[in-house]
Amino acid sequence: MLLAIAAWIGIDAVINGEGRTPWLALAVLLLVVPLVVAFTLRPAVFVGHDRLRIRNPWRIVVVPWGQVASLRSAYSNEVLTGSGAKYQLWAVPVSLRARKKAARREMRATAQARRQMGQDGGRGGVTGTRSGLGGGFEAGPVSDGPVRAETDRIMDDLRALHEDRREAASAQGEVTVRWAWEILGPAAAGAVLVLVLVALG
């Protein structure tokens, strides 16, 4: 949506603008479009058996599982390496709202389980599982664990894979970091052009 709005305003300024306006519009587009792409479409995490590839707005980081010291979740999800470096997972953001929602679902499920046990007179335990929508119970085996926010479940999966693969010979190596010049270059050029055009009046 941001790209569509920027394109609409920019193209209109290029077609209908006068004087330096079309050039200024092109310079602003050259600055804004890479920034929007960097913070919306670009972030991703690619998980393999041997390494973790993190594509953040400004950098691409490849971390072999043998170099991962821990995967930490607080106000952001981060990978810590054995050398002490820290890399944030932009594509796996922490949502405090989702955590609170998951906690409320877990409380409702626990209360439902207790009521079910009371109705069964405490015999045989609970034989239902939480439904996909969170509140009710349906026939089936006992629940396989607590309700978790989606990004927390992703981090749990990453920790499990790290635990399984960190000693593998193919999962060793050095951490590599590459700057995203395909984003930084156009954005810097756009910023310079905007400053020059504004300075020229």
PDB file of C-alpha atoms in Angstrom:
ATOM      1  CA  MET A   1       0.000   0.000   0.000  1.00  0.00           C
ATOM      2  CA  LEU A   2       2.839   2.380   0.862  1.00  0.00           C
ATOM      3  CA  LEU A   3       4.529   1.626  -2.455  1.00  0.00           C
ATOM      4  CA  ALA A   4       1.257   2.195  -4.325  1.00  0.00           C
ATOM      5  CA  ILE A   5       0.697   5.548  -2.608  1.00  0.00           C
ATOM      6  CA  ALA A   6       4.281   6.653  -3.258  1.00  0.00           C
ATOM      7  CA  ALA A   7       4.021   5.633  -6.918  1.00  0.00           C
ATOM      8  CA  TRP A   8       0.681   7.421  -7.335  1.00  0.00           C
ATOM      9  CA  ILE A   9       1.915  10.699  -5.809  1.00  0.00           C
ATOM     10  CA  GLY A  10       5.317  10.512  -7.485  1.00  0.00           C
ATOM     11  CA  ILE A  11       4.040   9.736 -10.988  1.00  0.00           C
ATOM     12  CA  ASP A  12       1.417  12.472 -10.683  1.00  0.00           C
ATOM     13  CA  ALA A  13       4.127  14.957  -9.697  1.00  0.00           C
ATOM     14  CA  VAL A  14       6.346  13.859 -12.590  1.00  0.00           C
ATOM     15  CA  ILE A  15       3.535  14.192 -15.160  1.00  0.00           C
ATOM     16  CA  ASN A  16       1.834  17.332 -13.888  1.00  0.00           C
ATOM     17  CA  GLY A  17       4.640  19.079 -12.017  1.00  0.00           C
ATOM     18  CA  GLU A  18       6.483  22.145 -13.238  1.00  0.00           C
ATOM     19  CA  GLY A  19      10.052  23.331 -12.924  1.00  0.00           C
ATOM     20  CA  ARG A  20      12.141  21.144 -10.623  1.00  0.00           C
ATOM     21  CA  THR A  21       9.094  19.346  -9.232  1.00  0.00           C
ATOM     22  CA  PRO A  22       9.335  16.272 -11.517  1.00  0.00           C
ATOM     23  CA  TRP A  23      13.032  15.854 -10.698  1.00  0.00           C
ATOM     24  CA  LEU A  24      12.376  16.308  -6.994  1.00  0.00           C
ATOM     25  CA  ALA A  25       9.580  13.715  -7.184  1.00  0.00           C
ATOM     26  CA  LEU A  26      11.916  11.223  -8.876  1.00  0.00           C
ATOM     27  CA  ALA A  27      14.593  11.828  -6.249  1.00  0.00           C
ATOM     28  CA  VAL A  28      12.097  11.313  -3.422  1.00  0.00           C
ATOM     29  CA  LEU A  29      10.891   8.090  -5.043  1.00  0.00           C
ATOM     30  CA  LEU A  30      14.492   6.906  -5.341  1.00  0.00           C
ATOM     31  CA  LEU A  31      14.879   7.546  -1.614  1.00  0.00           C
ATOM     32  CA  VAL A  32      11.515   6.312  -0.339  1.00  0.00           C
ATOM     33  CA  VAL A  33      10.946   3.141  -2.373  1.00  0.00           C
ATOM     34  CA  PRO A  34      14.108   1.311  -1.162  1.00  0.00           C
ATOM     35  CA  LEU A  35      13.326   2.276   2.450  1.00  0.00           C
ATOM     36  CA  VAL A  36       9.766   0.962   2.220  1.00  0.00           C
ATOM     37  CA  VAL A  37      10.997  -2.272   0.636  1.00  0.00           C
ATOM     38  CA  ALA A  38      13.733  -2.607   3.281  1.00  0.00           C
ATOM     39  CA  PHE A  39      11.355  -2.427   6.236  1.00  0.00           C
ATOM     40  CA  THR A  40       8.342  -4.272   4.788  1.00  0.00           C
ATOM     41  CA  LEU A  41       9.052  -6.771   1.999  1.00  0.00           C
ATOM     42  CA  ARG A  42      12.737  -7.491   2.568  1.00  0.00           C
ATOM     43  CA  PRO A  43      13.021  -8.969   6.124  1.00  0.00           C
ATOM     44  CA  ALA A  44      13.093 -12.781   6.090  1.00  0.00           C
ATOM     45  CA  VAL A  45      14.637 -15.716   7.941  1.00  0.00           C
ATOM     46  CA  PHE A  46      15.753 -18.780   5.980  1.00  0.00           C
ATOM     47  CA  VAL A  47      16.285 -21.901   8.076  1.00  0.00           C
ATOM     48  CA  GLY A  48      18.454 -24.787   6.899  1.00  0.00           C
ATOM     49  CA  HIS A  49      19.911 -27.898   8.465  1.00  0.00           C
ATOM     50  CA  ASP A  50      23.367 -26.325   8.615  1.00  0.00           C
ATOM     51  CA  ARG A  51      22.847 -22.604   8.995  1.00  0.00           C
ATOM     52  CA  LEU A  52      20.471 -19.733   9.652  1.00  0.00           C
ATOM     53  CA  ARG A  53      20.249 -16.962   7.042  1.00  0.00           C
ATOM     54  CA  ILE A  54      18.875 -13.675   8.317  1.00  0.00           C
ATOM     55  CA  ARG A  55      17.835 -10.988   5.822  1.00  0.00           C
ATOM     56  CA  ASN A  56      17.340  -7.738   7.723  1.00  0.00           C
ATOM     57  CA  PRO A  57      16.709  -4.268   6.228  1.00  0.00           C
ATOM     58  CA  TRP A  58      20.383  -3.335   5.967  1.00  0.00           C
ATOM     59  CA  ARG A  59      22.313  -6.613   6.188  1.00  0.00           C
ATOM     60  CA  ILE A  60      22.298 -10.299   5.301  1.00  0.00           C
ATOM     61  CA  VAL A  61      23.745 -12.479   8.060  1.00  0.00           C
ATOM     62  CA  VAL A  62      24.546 -16.182   7.690  1.00  0.00           C
ATOM     63  CA  VAL A  63      25.101 -17.985  10.993  1.00  0.00           C
ATOM     64  CA  PRO A  64      26.061 -21.685  11.075  1.00  0.00           C
ATOM     65  CA  TRP A  65      24.237 -23.537  13.835  1.00  0.00           C
ATOM     66  CA  GLY A  66      27.581 -24.339  15.440  1.00  0.00           C
ATOM     67  CA  GLN A  67      28.178 -20.601  15.957  1.00  0.00           C
ATOM     68  CA  VAL A  68      24.806 -19.943  17.596  1.00  0.00           C
ATOM     69  CA  ALA A  69      25.160 -19.544  21.359  1.00  0.00           C
ATOM     70  CA  SER A  70      21.483 -18.922  22.054  1.00  0.00           C
ATOM     71  CA  LEU A  71      18.208 -17.651  20.602  1.00  0.00           C
ATOM     72  CA  ARG A  72      16.746 -15.013  22.896  1.00  0.00           C
ATOM     73  CA  SER A  73      13.217 -13.642  23.056  1.00  0.00           C
ATOM     74  CA  ALA A  74      12.465 -10.497  25.056  1.00  0.00           C
ATOM     75  CA  TYR A  75      11.169  -7.346  23.390  1.00  0.00           C
ATOM     76  CA  SER A  76      12.736  -8.623  20.158  1.00  0.00           C
ATOM     77  CA  ASN A  77      13.867 -12.006  18.888  1.00  0.00           C
ATOM     78  CA  GLU A  78      17.642 -12.246  18.609  1.00  0.00           C
ATOM     79  CA  VAL A  79      20.420 -14.660  17.721  1.00  0.00           C
ATOM     80  CA  LEU A  80      23.521 -14.524  19.910  1.00  0.00           C
ATOM     81  CA  THR A  81      26.766 -16.017  18.616  1.00  0.00           C
ATOM     82  CA  GLY A  82      29.660 -17.528  20.511  1.00  0.00           C
ATOM     83  CA  SER A  83      31.739 -14.397  19.865  1.00  0.00           C
ATOM     84  CA  GLY A  84      29.133 -12.213  21.578  1.00  0.00           C
ATOM     85  CA  ALA A  85      27.612 -10.708  18.425  1.00  0.00           C
ATOM     86  CA  LYS A  86      23.859 -10.155  18.427  1.00  0.00           C
ATOM     87  CA  TYR A  87      21.586 -10.142  15.379  1.00  0.00           C
ATOM     88  CA  GLN A  88      17.924  -9.209  15.519  1.00  0.00           C
ATOM     89  CA  LEU A  89      15.344 -11.248  13.590  1.00  0.00           C
ATOM     90  CA  TRP A  90      13.333  -8.507  11.901  1.00  0.00           C
ATOM     91  CA  ALA A  91      11.115 -11.051  10.144  1.00  0.00           C
ATOM     92  CA  VAL A  92      10.095 -12.640  13.469  1.00  0.00           C
ATOM     93  CA  PRO A  93       8.946  -9.667  15.549  1.00  0.00           C
ATOM     94  CA  VAL A  94       7.799 -10.015  19.133  1.00  0.00           C
ATOM     95  CA  SER A  95       4.126  -9.193  19.616  1.00  0.00           C
ATOM     96  CA  LEU A  96       3.253  -8.473  23.249  1.00  0.00           C
ATOM     97  CA  ARG A  97      -0.404  -8.353  22.203  1.00  0.00           C
ATOM     98  CA  ALA A  98      -0.158 -11.871  20.734  1.00  0.00           C
ATOM     99  CA  ARG A  99       1.544 -13.097  23.922  1.00  0.00           C
ATOM    100  CA  LYS A 100      -1.240 -11.665  26.077  1.00  0.00           C
ATOM    101  CA  LYS A 101      -3.856 -13.195  23.789  1.00  0.00           C
ATOM    102  CA  ALA A 102      -2.144 -16.595  24.011  1.00  0.00           C
ATOM    103  CA  ALA A 103      -1.978 -16.292  27.807  1.00  0.00           C
ATOM    104  CA  ARG A 104      -5.717 -15.559  27.975  1.00  0.00           C
ATOM    105  CA  ARG A 105      -6.443 -18.576  25.740  1.00  0.00           C
ATOM    106  CA  GLU A 106      -4.293 -20.747  27.980  1.00  0.00           C
ATOM    107  CA  MET A 107      -6.145 -19.541  31.089  1.00  0.00           C
ATOM    108  CA  ARG A 108      -9.509 -20.283  29.454  1.00  0.00           C
ATOM    109  CA  ALA A 109      -8.319 -23.731  28.363  1.00  0.00           C
ATOM    110  CA  THR A 110      -7.033 -24.504  31.877  1.00  0.00           C
ATOM    111  CA  ALA A 111     -10.315 -23.415  33.444  1.00  0.00           C
ATOM    112  CA  GLN A 112     -12.229 -25.537  30.923  1.00  0.00           C
ATOM    113  CA  ALA A 113     -10.026 -28.530  31.725  1.00  0.00           C
ATOM    114  CA  ARG A 114     -10.701 -28.141  35.428  1.00  0.00           C
ATOM    115  CA  ARG A 115     -14.433 -27.930  34.820  1.00  0.00           C
ATOM    116  CA  GLN A 116     -14.235 -31.040  32.642  1.00  0.00           C
ATOM    117  CA  MET A 117     -12.397 -32.901  35.393  1.00  0.00           C
ATOM    118  CA  GLY A 118     -15.056 -31.834  37.863  1.00  0.00           C
ATOM    119  CA  GLN A 119     -17.809 -33.103  35.586  1.00  0.00           C
ATOM    120  CA  ASP A 120     -15.989 -36.431  35.241  1.00  0.00           C
ATOM    121  CA  GLY A 121     -15.697 -36.668  39.000  1.00  0.00           C
ATOM    122  CA  GLY A 122     -11.903 -36.693  38.688  1.00  0.00           C
ATOM    123  CA  ARG A 123     -11.932 -40.161  37.070  1.00  0.00           C
ATOM    124  CA  GLY A 124      -9.775 -40.824  34.046  1.00  0.00           C
ATOM    125  CA  GLY A 125      -8.525 -37.229  33.605  1.00  0.00           C
ATOM    126  CA  VAL A 126      -9.244 -34.959  30.715  1.00  0.00           C
ATOM    127  CA  THR A 127      -9.741 -36.598  27.336  1.00  0.00           C
ATOM    128  CA  GLY A 128     -10.379 -33.501  25.239  1.00  0.00           C
ATOM    129  CA  THR A 129      -8.091 -31.173  23.318  1.00  0.00           C
ATOM    130  CA  ARG A 130      -8.364 -27.470  22.747  1.00  0.00           C
ATOM    131  CA  SER A 131      -9.994 -26.568  19.481  1.00  0.00           C
ATOM    132  CA  GLY A 132      -8.163 -24.510  16.899  1.00  0.00           C
ATOM    133  CA  LEU A 133     -10.111 -21.406  17.955  1.00  0.00           C
ATOM    134  CA  GLY A 134      -8.875 -21.661  21.498  1.00  0.00           C
ATOM    135  CA  GLY A 135     -11.846 -21.691  23.821  1.00  0.00           C
ATOM    136  CA  GLY A 136     -13.694 -24.986  23.620  1.00  0.00           C
ATOM    137  CA  PHE A 137     -12.876 -28.671  23.823  1.00  0.00           C
ATOM    138  CA  GLU A 138     -13.448 -31.457  21.391  1.00  0.00           C
ATOM    139  CA  ALA A 139     -12.980 -35.182  21.495  1.00  0.00           C
ATOM    140  CA  GLY A 140      -9.403 -36.352  21.165  1.00  0.00           C
ATOM    141  CA  PRO A 141      -6.165 -36.948  23.062  1.00  0.00           C
ATOM    142  CA  VAL A 142      -4.767 -34.792  25.830  1.00  0.00           C
ATOM    143  CA  SER A 143      -3.412 -31.374  24.756  1.00  0.00           C
ATOM    144  CA  ASP A 144       0.189 -31.412  23.558  1.00  0.00           C
ATOM    145  CA  GLY A 145       1.275 -28.276  25.427  1.00  0.00           C
ATOM    146  CA  PRO A 146       0.504 -24.688  26.383  1.00  0.00           C
ATOM    147  CA  VAL A 147      -0.883 -22.112  23.976  1.00  0.00           C
ATOM    148  CA  ARG A 148       1.933 -19.979  22.517  1.00  0.00           C
ATOM    149  CA  ALA A 149       2.063 -16.871  20.353  1.00  0.00           C
ATOM    150  CA  GLU A 150       3.017 -17.615  16.741  1.00  0.00           C
ATOM    151  CA  THR A 151       6.448 -15.948  16.866  1.00  0.00           C
ATOM    152  CA  ASP A 152       7.202 -17.699  20.167  1.00  0.00           C
ATOM    153  CA  ARG A 153       6.400 -21.039  18.505  1.00  0.00           C
ATOM    154  CA  ILE A 154       8.764 -20.127  15.667  1.00  0.00           C
ATOM    155  CA  MET A 155      11.527 -19.403  18.180  1.00  0.00           C
ATOM    156  CA  ASP A 156      10.801 -22.726  19.922  1.00  0.00           C
ATOM    157  CA  ASP A 157      11.268 -24.505  16.569  1.00  0.00           C
ATOM    158  CA  LEU A 158      14.528 -22.657  15.942  1.00  0.00           C
ATOM    159  CA  ARG A 159      15.819 -23.600  19.389  1.00  0.00           C
ATOM    160  CA  ALA A 160      14.914 -27.249  18.800  1.00  0.00           C
ATOM    161  CA  LEU A 161      16.723 -27.277  15.435  1.00  0.00           C
ATOM    162  CA  HIS A 162      19.735 -25.545  16.972  1.00  0.00           C
ATOM    163  CA  GLU A 163      19.877 -28.120  19.752  1.00  0.00           C
ATOM    164  CA  ASP A 164      19.704 -30.921  17.199  1.00  0.00           C
ATOM    165  CA  ARG A 165      22.226 -29.549  14.684  1.00  0.00           C
ATOM    166  CA  ARG A 166      24.788 -27.474  16.610  1.00  0.00           C
ATOM    167  CA  GLU A 167      27.279 -30.371  16.907  1.00  0.00           C
ATOM    168  CA  ALA A 168      26.984 -31.501  13.277  1.00  0.00           C
ATOM    169  CA  ALA A 169      30.187 -31.232  11.257  1.00  0.00           C
ATOM    170  CA  SER A 170      28.390 -29.562   8.350  1.00  0.00           C
ATOM    171  CA  ALA A 171      26.906 -26.921  10.695  1.00  0.00           C
ATOM    172  CA  GLN A 172      30.291 -25.414  11.592  1.00  0.00           C
ATOM    173  CA  GLY A 173      31.949 -22.408  10.011  1.00  0.00           C
ATOM    174  CA  GLU A 174      32.234 -18.652  10.297  1.00  0.00           C
ATOM    175  CA  VAL A 175      29.507 -16.034  10.555  1.00  0.00           C
ATOM    176  CA  THR A 176      29.274 -13.915   7.410  1.00  0.00           C
ATOM    177  CA  VAL A 177      27.725 -10.460   7.205  1.00  0.00           C
ATOM    178  CA  ARG A 178      26.997  -8.586   3.977  1.00  0.00           C
ATOM    179  CA  TRP A 179      25.602  -5.072   3.713  1.00  0.00           C
ATOM    180  CA  ALA A 180      22.510  -4.700   1.517  1.00  0.00           C
ATOM    181  CA  TRP A 181      24.004  -2.330  -1.051  1.00  0.00           C
ATOM    182  CA  GLU A 182      21.029  -2.946  -3.324  1.00  0.00           C
ATOM    183  CA  ILE A 183      19.003  -1.023  -0.718  1.00  0.00           C
ATOM    184  CA  LEU A 184      21.623   1.369   0.656  1.00  0.00           C
ATOM    185  CA  GLY A 185      22.888   2.491  -2.768  1.00  0.00           C
ATOM    186  CA  PRO A 186      19.617   3.764  -4.277  1.00  0.00           C
ATOM    187  CA  ALA A 187      18.481   5.238  -0.942  1.00  0.00           C
ATOM    188  CA  ALA A 188      21.752   7.142  -0.535  1.00  0.00           C
ATOM    189  CA  ALA A 189      21.609   8.372  -4.139  1.00  0.00           C
ATOM    190  CA  GLY A 190      18.023   9.530  -3.630  1.00  0.00           C
ATOM    191  CA  ALA A 191      18.950  11.341  -0.411  1.00  0.00           C
ATOM    192  CA  VAL A 192      21.845  13.148  -2.126  1.00  0.00           C
ATOM    193  CA  LEU A 193      19.651  14.185  -5.059  1.00  0.00           C
ATOM    194  CA  VAL A 194      16.932  15.498  -2.727  1.00  0.00           C
ATOM    195  CA  LEU A 195      19.485  17.578  -0.786  1.00  0.00           C
ATOM    196  CA  VAL A 196      20.995  18.969  -3.995  1.00  0.00           C
ATOM    197  CA  LEU A 197      17.619  19.883  -5.471  1.00  0.00           C
ATOM    198  CA  VAL A 198      16.445  21.493  -2.244  1.00  0.00           C
ATOM    199  CA  ALA A 199      19.700  23.436  -1.927  1.00  0.00           C
ATOM    200  CA  LEU A 200      19.376  24.711  -5.495  1.00  0.00           C
ATOM    201  CA  GLY A 201      15.866  25.930  -4.680  1.00  0.00           C
TER     202      GLY A 201
END
